[in-house]
C-alpha positions as a LaTeX table, in Angstrom:
\begin{tabular}{lrrr}
\hline
Residue & $x$ (\AA) & $y$ (\AA) & $z$ (\AA) \\
\hline
Met1 & $-0.29$ & $-0.10$ & 0.03 \\
Lys2 & 1.09 & 3.47 & $-0.87$ \\
Cys3 & 1.23 & 6.42 & 1.21 \\
Ile4 & $-1.58$ & 8.83 & 0.46 \\
His5 & 1.14 & 11.88 & 0.68 \\
Cys6 & 4.28 & 10.35 & $-1.23$ \\
Asp7 & 4.90 & 7.43 & $-3.23$ \\
Lys8 & 6.50 & 5.51 & $-0.18$ \\
Glu9 & 5.36 & 2.08 & 1.15 \\
Ala10 & 2.76 & 2.68 & 3.95 \\
His11 & 2.71 & 0.90 & 7.38 \\
Ala12 & $-0.17$ & 2.38 & 9.26 \\
Arg13 & $-3.47$ & 4.03 & 8.09 \\
Gln14 & $-2.31$ & 4.50 & 4.65 \\
Leu15 & 0.56 & 6.58 & 5.52 \\
Cys16 & 4.34 & 6.19 & 5.56 \\
His17 & 6.19 & 6.33 & 8.87 \\
Met18 & 7.35 & 9.73 & 8.03 \\
His19 & 4.03 & 11.20 & 7.47 \\
Tyr20 & 2.28 & 9.04 & 10.27 \\
Ala21 & 4.74 & 10.23 & 12.71 \\
Arg22 & 4.19 & 13.93 & 11.58 \\
Glu23 & 0.25 & 13.77 & 11.67 \\
Leu24 & 0.45 & 12.07 & 14.95 \\
Arg25 & 2.40 & 14.72 & 16.70 \\
Ala26 & 0.40 & 17.54 & 15.01 \\
Gly27 & $-2.82$ & 15.91 & 16.39 \\
Gln28 & $-4.26$ & 15.38 & 12.77 \\
Leu29 & $-4.79$ & 11.72 & 13.49 \\
Thr30 & $-8.08$ & 10.35 & 14.79 \\
Pro31 & $-7.67$ & 7.53 & 17.09 \\
Lys32 & $-8.52$ & 4.11 & 15.61 \\
Ala33 & $-11.71$ & 2.80 & 17.01 \\
Val34 & $-11.56$ & 0.27 & 19.65 \\
Glu35 & $-13.35$ & $-3.09$ & 18.78 \\
Thr36 & $-14.94$ & $-5.08$ & 21.17 \\
Pro37 & $-13.82$ & $-8.77$ & 21.31 \\
Gln38 & $-17.19$ & $-9.42$ & 19.78 \\
Gln39 & $-16.68$ & $-6.77$ & 16.88 \\
Tyr40 & $-13.19$ & $-8.13$ & 16.22 \\
Ile41 & $-14.34$ & $-11.44$ & 15.70 \\
Met42 & $-17.33$ & $-10.56$ & 13.68 \\
Asn43 & $-15.35$ & $-8.12$ & 11.41 \\
Arg44 & $-13.11$ & $-11.33$ & 10.45 \\
Val45 & $-15.65$ & $-13.82$ & 9.40 \\
Val46 & $-17.91$ & $-14.78$ & 6.69 \\
Val47 & $-21.17$ & $-16.93$ & 7.57 \\
Asp48 & $-21.51$ & $-19.97$ & 5.70 \\
Asn49 & $-24.54$ & $-22.27$ & 4.68 \\
Asn50 & $-24.02$ & $-24.53$ & 7.87 \\
Asp51 & $-23.93$ & $-21.11$ & 9.98 \\
Cys52 & $-20.29$ & $-21.46$ & 10.59 \\
Trp53 & $-18.43$ & $-18.21$ & 11.02 \\
Val54 & $-15.72$ & $-18.92$ & 8.96 \\
Trp55 & $-12.47$ & $-17.23$ & 9.75 \\
Thr56 & $-11.00$ & $-15.07$ & 6.76 \\
Lys57 & $-7.56$ & $-14.19$ & 8.24 \\
Ser58 & $-4.76$ & $-16.10$ & 9.08 \\
Lys59 & $-4.90$ & $-19.81$ & 9.14 \\
Tyr60 & $-2.56$ & $-22.78$ & 10.31 \\
Leu61 & $-3.47$ & $-26.27$ & 9.44 \\
Gly62 & $-7.14$ & $-24.92$ & 8.67 \\
Tyr63 & $-7.53$ & $-23.30$ & 12.06 \\
Gly64 & $-7.70$ & $-19.61$ & 12.06 \\
Arg65 & $-4.91$ & $-17.80$ & 14.09 \\
Leu66 & $-4.45$ & $-14.12$ & 15.43 \\
Met67 & $-2.32$ & $-12.25$ & 17.77 \\
Leu68 & $-3.50$ & $-9.50$ & 20.28 \\
Lys69 & $-1.57$ & $-7.61$ & 22.52 \\
Gly70 & 1.41 & $-9.87$ & 22.04 \\
Lys71 & $-0.60$ & $-12.99$ & 22.73 \\
Lys72 & $-1.13$ & $-15.84$ & 20.26 \\
Trp73 & $-4.58$ & $-17.10$ & 20.07 \\
Ser74 & $-6.35$ & $-19.80$ & 17.95 \\
Ala75 & $-9.46$ & $-17.94$ & 16.30 \\
His76 & $-11.81$ & $-20.10$ & 17.99 \\
Ser77 & $-10.49$ & $-20.15$ & 21.21 \\
Tyr78 & $-10.53$ & $-16.45$ & 21.28 \\
Ser79 & $-13.94$ & $-16.29$ & 20.12 \\
Tyr80 & $-15.05$ & $-18.79$ & 22.90 \\
His81 & $-13.36$ & $-16.50$ & 25.26 \\
Ala82 & $-15.02$ & $-13.40$ & 23.64 \\
Phe83 & $-18.61$ & $-14.76$ & 23.47 \\
Val84 & $-18.79$ & $-17.56$ & 26.47 \\
Gly85 & $-16.09$ & $-16.69$ & 28.80 \\
Ser86 & $-12.72$ & $-18.16$ & 30.12 \\
Leu87 & $-11.78$ & $-21.74$ & 29.54 \\
Pro88 & $-12.19$ & $-23.83$ & 32.45 \\
Glu89 & $-8.97$ & $-25.59$ & 33.72 \\
Gly90 & $-7.69$ & $-28.45$ & 31.84 \\
Leu91 & $-10.16$ & $-28.44$ & 28.86 \\
Gln92 & $-9.74$ & $-27.40$ & 25.43 \\
Ile93 & $-12.06$ & $-25.95$ & 22.79 \\
Asn94 & $-13.64$ & $-28.52$ & 20.16 \\
His95 & $-15.97$ & $-28.03$ & 17.19 \\
Arg96 & $-19.20$ & $-29.34$ & 16.90 \\
Cys97 & $-19.50$ & $-28.75$ & 13.48 \\
His98 & $-15.95$ & $-30.30$ & 12.59 \\
Asn99 & $-15.09$ & $-27.04$ & 10.58 \\
Arg100 & $-11.57$ & $-25.98$ & 11.89 \\
Ala101 & $-11.91$ & $-22.56$ & 10.63 \\
Cys102 & $-15.31$ & $-21.84$ & 12.31 \\
Val103 & $-15.27$ & $-19.61$ & 15.26 \\
Asn104 & $-19.30$ & $-19.67$ & 15.75 \\
Pro105 & $-19.66$ & $-19.92$ & 19.63 \\
Asn106 & $-22.50$ & $-21.96$ & 19.37 \\
His107 & $-20.29$ & $-24.63$ & 17.22 \\
Leu108 & $-17.67$ & $-24.80$ & 20.24 \\
Tyr109 & $-17.62$ & $-26.37$ & 23.78 \\
Ala110 & $-15.20$ & $-26.93$ & 26.21 \\
Gly111 & $-13.97$ & $-30.52$ & 26.33 \\
Thr112 & $-11.25$ & $-32.95$ & 26.82 \\
Gln113 & $-8.87$ & $-34.23$ & 24.29 \\
Ala114 & $-10.77$ & $-37.67$ & 24.54 \\
Glu115 & $-13.96$ & $-36.03$ & 23.65 \\
Asn116 & $-12.36$ & $-34.41$ & 20.67 \\
Val117 & $-10.93$ & $-37.54$ & 19.36 \\
Arg118 & $-14.27$ & $-39.52$ & 20.05 \\
Asp119 & $-16.29$ & $-37.11$ & 18.01 \\
Met120 & $-13.64$ & $-37.03$ & 15.14 \\
Asn121 & $-13.84$ & $-41.13$ & 15.04 \\
Glu122 & $-17.93$ & $-40.76$ & 15.37 \\
Ala123 & $-17.99$ & $-38.29$ & 12.44 \\
Gly124 & $-15.67$ & $-40.34$ & 10.05 \\
Arg125 & $-12.88$ & $-37.55$ & 10.27 \\
Arg126 & $-9.82$ & $-39.67$ & 11.25 \\
Asn127 & $-7.43$ & $-39.64$ & 8.39 \\
Gln128 & $-5.45$ & $-42.53$ & 9.02 \\
Ala129 & $-3.64$ & $-44.23$ & 6.21 \\
Arg130 & $-3.78$ & $-48.04$ & 7.02 \\
Gly131 & $-2.31$ & $-50.96$ & 5.39 \\
Ser132 & $-0.86$ & $-50.44$ & 1.79 \\
Arg133 & $-2.00$ & $-46.85$ & 1.92 \\
Ser134 & 0.66 & $-46.17$ & 4.46 \\
Gly135 & 3.65 & $-44.59$ & 3.33 \\
Asn136 & 5.72 & $-47.14$ & 5.30 \\
Ser137 & 4.14 & $-50.01$ & 4.13 \\
Lys138 & 6.22 & $-52.86$ & 2.37 \\
Leu139 & 3.23 & $-55.37$ & 2.08 \\
Thr140 & $-0.13$ & $-55.27$ & 0.37 \\
Glu141 & $-3.28$ & $-56.26$ & 2.04 \\
His142 & $-3.35$ & $-59.65$ & 0.38 \\
Ile143 & 0.24 & $-60.44$ & 1.20 \\
Ala144 & $-0.30$ & $-59.54$ & 4.88 \\
Lys145 & $-3.25$ & $-61.83$ & 4.97 \\
Leu146 & $-1.08$ & $-64.71$ & 3.47 \\
Val147 & 1.56 & $-63.81$ & 6.19 \\
Phe148 & $-0.97$ & $-64.15$ & 8.64 \\
Glu149 & $-2.26$ & $-67.60$ & 7.62 \\
Ala150 & 1.07 & $-69.19$ & 6.83 \\
Glu151 & 2.20 & $-72.11$ & 8.37 \\
Gly152 & 5.79 & $-72.88$ & 9.72 \\
Thr153 & 8.14 & $-70.87$ & 11.94 \\
Arg154 & 8.25 & $-67.45$ & 11.90 \\
Lys155 & 11.64 & $-67.50$ & 10.58 \\
Gln156 & 10.49 & $-69.68$ & 7.74 \\
Ile157 & 7.62 & $-67.44$ & 6.89 \\
Ala158 & 9.85 & $-64.27$ & 6.91 \\
Asp159 & 12.29 & $-65.95$ & 4.85 \\
Ser160 & 9.66 & $-66.93$ & 2.15 \\
Tyr161 & 7.88 & $-63.48$ & 2.06 \\
Asp162 & 11.34 & $-61.47$ & 2.22 \\
Val163 & 10.31 & $-59.47$ & 5.36 \\
Ser164 & 11.77 & $-59.47$ & 9.03 \\
Val165 & 10.77 & $-61.91$ & 11.70 \\
Ser166 & 9.60 & $-58.90$ & 13.73 \\
Leu167 & 7.08 & $-57.82$ & 11.06 \\
Val168 & 5.83 & $-61.51$ & 10.87 \\
Cys169 & 5.36 & $-61.79$ & 14.69 \\
Ala170 & 3.62 & $-58.23$ & 14.67 \\
Ile171 & 1.25 & $-59.34$ & 11.80 \\
Lys172 & 0.54 & $-62.96$ & 13.57 \\
Asn173 & $-0.21$ & $-61.39$ & 16.90 \\
Lys174 & $-2.59$ & $-58.71$ & 15.55 \\
Lys175 & $-0.68$ & $-55.88$ & 16.51 \\
Ile176 & $-0.37$ & $-54.57$ & 13.02 \\
Trp177 & $-2.51$ & $-55.15$ & 9.96 \\
Arg178 & $-5.56$ & $-55.82$ & 12.03 \\
His179 & $-8.07$ & $-54.46$ & 9.63 \\
Ile180 & $-7.26$ & $-57.36$ & 7.20 \\
His181 & $-9.25$ & $-59.59$ & 9.58 \\
Ala182 & $-12.19$ & $-57.74$ & 8.93 \\
Gln183 & $-12.29$ & $-58.08$ & 5.18 \\
\hline
\end{tabular}
């Protein structure tokens, strides 16, 4: 943004630092209107079809972020603080709507991490790569099932499928590849 008086980059109120300081000393600047916490939130959201108040400013991993008076906040936590009150000790702010960018206090609740994980699982939002979809997988579901069903010592099975004995043990003991038994 350029200064309204010169062609320099503006930093505040569309004035360059030199002109801003000069107008401030001369009393020519009107103080910036102070927003209430609720106004601060409402001036930075758009309401979507699900009545989510979607944060339009800075985001990290889909969650709104802000900094006020040197303190970093997640936008949904600040919204809860502004509209509902302070967060009870030992709890966190969770979303009922499963929209990370939502700051609607009606969609937020104070809960535990365990409640949040349970909600995530019930809503089918857990994005966990299992089996051959995992980046670390050396086997397919078919081969893992063959290893599980194979007869012989763990060493013989490991040698015949070119995998480690510990991998065979983990599959046989249902420590990994548990989902192949549901197929």
